[in-house]
Short mmCIF file of C-alpha atoms in Angstrom, two decimals:
data_model
loop_
_atom_site.label_atom_id
_atom_site.label_comp_id
_atom_site.label_asym_id
_atom_site.label_seq_id
_atom_site.Cartn_x
_atom_site.Cartn_y
_atom_site.Cartn_z
CA MET A 17 -75.37 -181.31 -4.67
CA LYS A 18 -75.29 -182.98 -7.79
CA PRO A 19 -76.62 -186.63 -7.63
CA PRO A 20 -74.61 -189.15 -9.18
CA PHE A 21 -76.59 -191.12 -11.84
CA ILE A 22 -79.63 -192.92 -10.93
CA THR A 23 -80.27 -196.19 -11.49
CA MET A 24 -83.78 -196.99 -10.36
CA GLN A 25 -86.71 -196.02 -12.09
CA THR A 26 -89.47 -197.95 -10.74
CA ALA A 27 -91.29 -198.27 -7.58
CA LYS A 28 -90.10 -201.37 -5.24
CA ASN A 29 -93.94 -202.05 -3.95
CA SER A 30 -96.71 -201.77 -6.36
CA ARG A 31 -99.86 -199.52 -4.85
CA GLU A 32 -102.15 -202.47 -5.23
CA SER A 33 -100.23 -204.89 -3.08
CA ALA A 34 -102.32 -206.83 -0.85
CA LEU A 35 -99.95 -207.83 1.44
CA LYS A 36 -99.16 -204.34 2.96
CA GLY A 37 -100.90 -201.00 3.79
CA ASP A 38 -100.62 -197.97 1.99
CA ASP A 39 -98.04 -196.61 4.17
CA GLN A 40 -95.71 -198.70 4.77
CA ILE A 41 -95.87 -199.20 0.80
CA ALA A 42 -95.21 -195.42 0.26
CA PHE A 43 -91.93 -195.66 3.05
CA GLU A 44 -90.85 -198.93 1.16
CA ASN A 45 -90.77 -196.92 -2.48
CA GLY A 46 -89.64 -194.14 -0.58
CA THR A 47 -86.84 -195.76 0.77
CA SER A 48 -85.91 -197.41 -2.40
CA PHE A 49 -85.70 -194.42 -4.57
CA GLU A 50 -83.49 -193.06 -1.60
CA GLU A 51 -81.11 -195.50 -2.24
CA ALA A 52 -81.00 -194.77 -5.56
CA CYS A 53 -80.40 -191.16 -5.02
CA SER A 54 -83.83 -190.66 -6.65
CA TYR A 55 -84.40 -188.07 -4.39
CA GLN A 56 -86.93 -185.79 -5.31
CA LYS A 57 -89.04 -189.29 -5.92
CA ALA A 58 -88.05 -190.60 -2.69
CA LEU A 59 -89.74 -187.22 -1.34
CA ASP A 60 -92.89 -187.46 -3.44
CA TRP A 61 -93.43 -191.44 -1.42
CA TYR A 62 -92.44 -190.25 1.67
CA ALA A 63 -94.77 -187.51 1.71
CA GLU A 64 -97.93 -189.74 0.67
CA VAL A 65 -97.12 -191.96 4.11
CA LYS A 66 -100.48 -190.33 6.44
CA PRO A 67 -99.37 -187.89 8.72
CA LYS A 68 -100.43 -189.98 12.03
CA GLY A 69 -97.54 -190.01 14.06
CA GLY A 70 -97.12 -193.71 14.05
CA ARG A 71 -94.02 -195.82 12.92
CA TRP A 72 -94.16 -195.16 9.14
CA ASP A 73 -95.01 -191.34 9.66
CA MET A 74 -91.81 -190.89 11.87
CA SER A 75 -89.53 -193.17 9.60
CA ALA A 76 -91.00 -191.19 6.43
CA SER A 77 -90.36 -187.71 8.34
CA ALA A 78 -86.93 -188.39 9.24
CA GLY A 79 -86.25 -189.84 5.62
CA ARG A 80 -87.91 -186.73 4.31
CA VAL A 81 -85.83 -184.74 6.76
CA ALA A 82 -82.40 -185.82 5.62
CA ILE A 83 -82.64 -185.58 2.14
CA LEU A 84 -83.58 -182.23 2.68
CA VAL A 85 -80.66 -180.94 4.97
CA ALA A 86 -78.42 -183.41 2.07
CA LEU A 87 -80.08 -180.74 -0.68
CA GLY A 88 -79.15 -177.54 0.96
CA ARG A 89 -83.20 -177.17 2.15
CA ALA A 90 -82.31 -176.99 5.90
CA ALA A 91 -85.60 -174.65 6.92
CA GLU A 92 -87.91 -176.89 4.84
CA ALA A 93 -86.31 -179.20 6.86
CA VAL A 94 -86.70 -178.03 10.14
CA GLU A 95 -90.35 -177.18 9.08
CA ILE A 96 -91.36 -180.69 8.42
CA GLY A 97 -89.38 -182.02 11.42
CA GLN A 98 -90.83 -180.26 13.69
CA GLN A 99 -94.48 -180.84 12.83
CA ALA A 100 -93.49 -184.75 12.83
CA LEU A 101 -92.50 -184.06 16.49
CA GLN A 102 -95.42 -182.21 17.40
CA ARG A 103 -97.75 -185.45 16.53
CA MET A 104 -94.90 -188.22 17.66
CA GLN A 105 -96.93 -190.95 19.96
CA LYS A 106 -93.26 -192.19 21.33
CA PRO A 107 -89.60 -190.99 21.10
CA ASN A 108 -88.32 -191.59 17.65
CA PRO A 109 -84.49 -191.44 18.11
CA GLU A 110 -83.67 -191.09 14.03
CA LEU A 111 -86.50 -188.01 13.85
CA LEU A 112 -84.91 -186.51 16.76
CA GLY A 113 -81.16 -186.57 15.56
CA GLU A 114 -82.33 -185.83 12.04
CA THR A 115 -84.43 -182.62 13.20
CA ALA A 116 -81.65 -181.36 15.56
CA ARG A 117 -79.45 -181.46 12.68
CA ALA A 118 -81.43 -179.66 10.44
CA LEU A 119 -81.59 -176.75 13.44
CA ASN A 120 -78.24 -177.10 13.32
CA GLU A 121 -77.81 -176.58 9.29
CA ALA A 122 -80.10 -173.53 9.47
CA GLY A 123 -78.01 -171.67 11.52
CA SER A 124 -79.55 -172.56 15.12
CA PRO A 125 -76.86 -174.95 17.18
CA HIS A 126 -78.65 -173.44 20.17
CA GLU A 127 -82.12 -175.07 19.38
CA ALA A 128 -80.46 -178.29 18.21
CA LEU A 129 -78.46 -178.38 21.54
CA GLN A 130 -82.01 -177.65 23.16
CA LEU A 131 -84.41 -180.26 21.63
CA CYS A 132 -81.22 -182.96 22.42
CA ARG A 133 -81.38 -181.97 25.99
CA ARG A 134 -85.03 -182.01 25.79
CA TRP A 135 -85.24 -185.68 24.43
CA VAL A 136 -82.05 -187.28 25.60
CA ARG A 137 -82.87 -188.30 29.25
CA HIS A 138 -86.39 -189.63 28.16
CA PRO A 139 -86.52 -193.55 29.33
CA ALA A 140 -86.90 -194.50 25.58
CA ASN A 141 -83.78 -192.26 24.57
CA CYS A 142 -81.33 -192.29 27.70
CA GLN A 143 -79.61 -195.36 26.17
CA GLN A 144 -79.49 -194.19 22.60
CA PRO A 145 -75.52 -193.18 21.89
CA ALA A 146 -76.79 -190.94 18.53
CA LEU A 147 -78.31 -188.98 20.68
CA TRP A 148 -75.94 -188.08 23.39
CA HIS A 149 -72.85 -187.98 20.66
CA SER A 150 -75.71 -185.16 18.93
CA GLY A 151 -75.62 -183.27 22.16
CA ALA A 152 -72.35 -183.25 22.74
CA ALA A 153 -71.75 -181.78 19.13
CA TYR A 154 -73.81 -179.10 19.44
CA ALA A 155 -73.05 -178.06 22.91
CA ALA A 156 -69.22 -177.71 21.63
CA LEU A 157 -70.54 -175.44 18.90
CA CYS A 158 -72.32 -173.52 22.00
CA GLY A 159 -69.08 -173.13 23.71
CA GLN A 160 -70.96 -175.38 26.47
CA PHE A 161 -67.35 -177.65 26.56
CA GLU A 162 -68.06 -179.11 30.16
CA ARG A 163 -71.67 -180.14 29.02
CA SER A 164 -70.29 -181.17 26.04
CA LEU A 165 -67.52 -183.62 27.78
CA ARG A 166 -70.37 -185.08 30.12
CA TYR A 167 -72.45 -186.08 26.92
CA LEU A 168 -69.75 -187.25 25.63
CA ILE A 169 -69.00 -189.44 28.36
CA SER A 170 -72.46 -190.98 27.97
CA TYR A 171 -72.21 -191.62 24.58
CA LEU A 172 -69.15 -193.47 25.49
CA HIS A 173 -70.75 -195.18 28.41
CA PHE A 174 -73.42 -196.60 26.17
CA CYS A 175 -71.66 -197.56 23.13
CA GLU A 176 -69.46 -200.09 25.27
CA GLY A 177 -66.84 -199.98 23.35
CA LYS A 178 -68.54 -200.68 19.93
CA LEU A 179 -68.68 -196.85 18.83
CA THR A 180 -71.10 -195.56 16.47
CA ALA A 181 -69.21 -192.08 15.29
CA ASP A 182 -66.05 -191.25 14.81
CA ILE A 183 -65.68 -188.41 17.22
CA LEU A 184 -62.36 -187.27 16.39
CA LEU A 185 -63.31 -186.79 12.68
CA ASP A 186 -66.44 -185.06 13.74
CA ARG A 187 -65.63 -181.30 13.19
CA ASP A 188 -68.50 -179.74 15.10
CA LEU A 189 -66.42 -181.31 18.34
CA ALA A 190 -63.60 -179.14 16.84
CA PRO A 191 -64.33 -176.33 19.68
CA LEU A 192 -63.97 -178.65 22.09
CA TRP A 193 -60.78 -180.12 21.32
CA HIS A 194 -59.32 -176.72 21.02
CA HIS A 195 -60.77 -176.36 24.12
CA LEU A 196 -59.08 -178.58 26.02
CA GLU A 197 -55.19 -178.39 24.12
CA ASN A 198 -55.01 -174.10 24.35
CA ASP A 199 -57.64 -173.55 27.08
CA VAL A 200 -57.57 -173.30 30.91
CA LEU A 201 -59.92 -176.23 32.04
CA SER A 202 -62.94 -175.44 34.82
CA PRO A 203 -63.01 -177.38 38.21
CA LEU A 204 -66.21 -179.61 36.10
CA GLU A 205 -64.34 -180.11 33.26
CA VAL A 206 -61.41 -181.49 35.23
CA ARG A 207 -64.02 -184.01 36.82
CA ALA A 208 -65.42 -184.90 33.52
CA LEU A 209 -62.30 -185.32 32.03
CA GLN A 210 -60.94 -187.71 35.23
CA HIS A 211 -64.06 -190.01 34.12
CA GLU A 212 -62.65 -193.91 33.56
CA VAL A 213 -64.23 -194.09 30.57
CA TRP A 214 -62.12 -191.80 28.53
CA LYS A 215 -59.40 -194.62 29.95
CA THR A 216 -61.42 -197.87 29.13
CA SER A 217 -62.39 -196.16 25.46
CA ARG A 218 -59.23 -194.51 24.20
CA GLU A 219 -58.17 -197.12 22.32
CA ALA A 220 -61.71 -197.75 20.64
CA ILE A 221 -61.67 -193.73 20.17
CA ARG A 222 -58.05 -194.19 18.40
CA GLN A 223 -59.00 -196.86 16.01
CA LYS A 224 -62.58 -196.13 15.06
CA ARG A 225 -62.74 -195.47 10.98
CA GLY A 226 -66.38 -193.53 10.62
CA GLY A 227 -67.77 -191.97 8.29
CA LEU A 228 -67.46 -188.20 7.60
CA SER A 229 -70.49 -186.44 8.86
CA PHE A 230 -72.79 -184.70 7.21
CA GLU A 231 -71.32 -181.30 8.77
CA SER A 232 -67.93 -181.87 7.89
CA TYR A 233 -67.97 -181.22 4.55
CA ALA A 234 -66.89 -177.74 4.77
CA HIS A 235 -64.06 -178.62 6.36
CA VAL A 236 -62.79 -180.89 3.66
CA PRO A 237 -60.16 -179.28 1.46
CA PRO A 238 -61.15 -178.30 -1.70
CA SER A 239 -59.27 -180.29 -4.22
CA LEU A 240 -60.82 -183.14 -2.32
CA ARG A 241 -64.53 -182.21 -1.85
CA SER A 242 -65.46 -183.23 -5.43
CA ILE A 243 -64.87 -186.79 -5.02
CA LEU A 244 -67.70 -187.19 -2.34
CA ARG A 245 -70.98 -187.71 -2.20
CA VAL A 246 -73.61 -187.83 0.89
CA HIS A 247 -75.12 -191.02 1.58
CA THR A 248 -78.69 -189.90 3.16
CA ARG A 249 -78.98 -192.95 4.80
CA SER A 250 -76.16 -192.28 6.93
CA MET A 251 -75.42 -188.82 6.30
CA ASN A 252 -71.76 -189.35 5.64
CA TRP A 253 -69.69 -188.03 3.10
CA VAL A 254 -68.30 -190.75 1.14
CA PRO A 255 -66.12 -191.25 -1.82
CA HIS A 256 -67.85 -191.68 -5.01
CA ARG A 257 -67.65 -195.25 -6.32
CA HIS A 258 -65.16 -194.90 -9.55
CA THR A 259 -63.09 -192.55 -7.10
CA PRO A 260 -59.30 -192.92 -8.40
CA LEU A 261 -56.82 -194.60 -6.02
CA ALA A 262 -54.83 -191.47 -5.52
CA GLN A 263 -57.67 -189.15 -4.83
CA ARG A 264 -59.32 -191.75 -2.43
CA THR A 265 -55.39 -192.43 -0.55
CA ALA A 266 -55.26 -188.53 -0.05
CA PHE A 267 -58.75 -188.01 1.07
CA ASP A 268 -58.15 -191.47 3.74
CA ALA A 269 -54.72 -189.42 4.40
CA TRP A 270 -56.56 -186.40 5.32
CA CYS A 271 -58.92 -187.93 7.45
CA GLN A 272 -55.78 -189.44 9.16
CA ALA A 273 -54.38 -186.68 9.86
CA VAL A 274 -57.22 -184.54 11.26
CA ARG A 275 -58.15 -187.94 13.79
CA ASP A 276 -54.25 -187.50 15.02
CA SER A 277 -54.66 -183.84 15.87
CA SER A 278 -58.04 -184.08 17.28
CA LEU A 279 -56.64 -187.14 19.19
CA ALA A 280 -53.50 -185.10 20.95
CA SER A 281 -55.79 -182.08 21.95
CA LEU A 282 -57.74 -184.67 24.08
CA ASP A 283 -55.17 -186.30 25.89
CA ALA A 284 -53.32 -182.40 26.45
CA GLY A 285 -56.69 -182.11 27.94
CA LEU A 286 -56.75 -185.42 29.60
CA ARG A 287 -52.95 -184.69 31.26
CA LYS A 288 -53.98 -181.28 32.15
CA ALA A 289 -57.22 -182.78 34.26
CA LEU A 290 -54.69 -185.47 36.00
CA ALA A 291 -52.09 -182.72 36.58
CA MET A 292 -54.47 -180.39 38.29
CA GLN A 293 -55.70 -182.96 41.19
CA PRO A 294 -55.95 -186.30 42.22
CA ALA A 295 -58.71 -188.39 40.05
CA THR A 296 -61.68 -188.98 41.36
CA SER A 297 -64.66 -191.33 40.32
CA GLY A 298 -68.35 -189.13 38.27
CA GLU A 299 -71.25 -190.31 37.20
CA CYS A 300 -72.00 -189.30 34.06
CA ALA A 301 -74.58 -186.24 34.07
#
């Protein structure tokens, strides 16, 4: 990936700032360079945050992991993320999510899923929609479709109608949509699809227009990939600022076609579940 033109050349804060500690200065400088797409300088500043396991360490480590993943250096990202998790004083959802993403990008979706499973039930994380969404995606990649559905139920429940991700556009969930439309459903999958949250969240799912997740880039038609850049703060692919209107329109149309196809598959699965047995209430698992 070739970073765009860098507009910021100086650090946000002086090292001699009397108002902030060294770690906060290093973190904020790293953030400013990251936002300017000056990734190596951002990595250098983040690395200056002392590895004490506290707030600035965890946030800087999450930033390092995200940047390294975006630069295609997933193995390095995994190492840094796992080391940071070992010294983590209290659960940090951002670091957990980025480390799981790094594991997945390094070719270990099962390990990414296990990391999410380990932490998603922690009292400090159980209401974090992003971790439930990540777990659902990795479960789908691993063929654990019933678990993926249950995690999506929890994701939708904790979003309370305000979705944080476009699940229809997330290509890590594509195996789940294909399964719902084309395969026989298990009794547990049927039960999950009968949960009330699908009915109450369907319109929010249909209307969501989120960014294209980092993992989805390989599924974009080659003719459209050149107009995209990754935004490391969100880890979404977005069109370059100066993308011609025709190409931006073509990209938006492609995204909408993917959403429509995914929603059709989800609806097919819901119809199957409704036809197989009367709906019963069930709790998220």
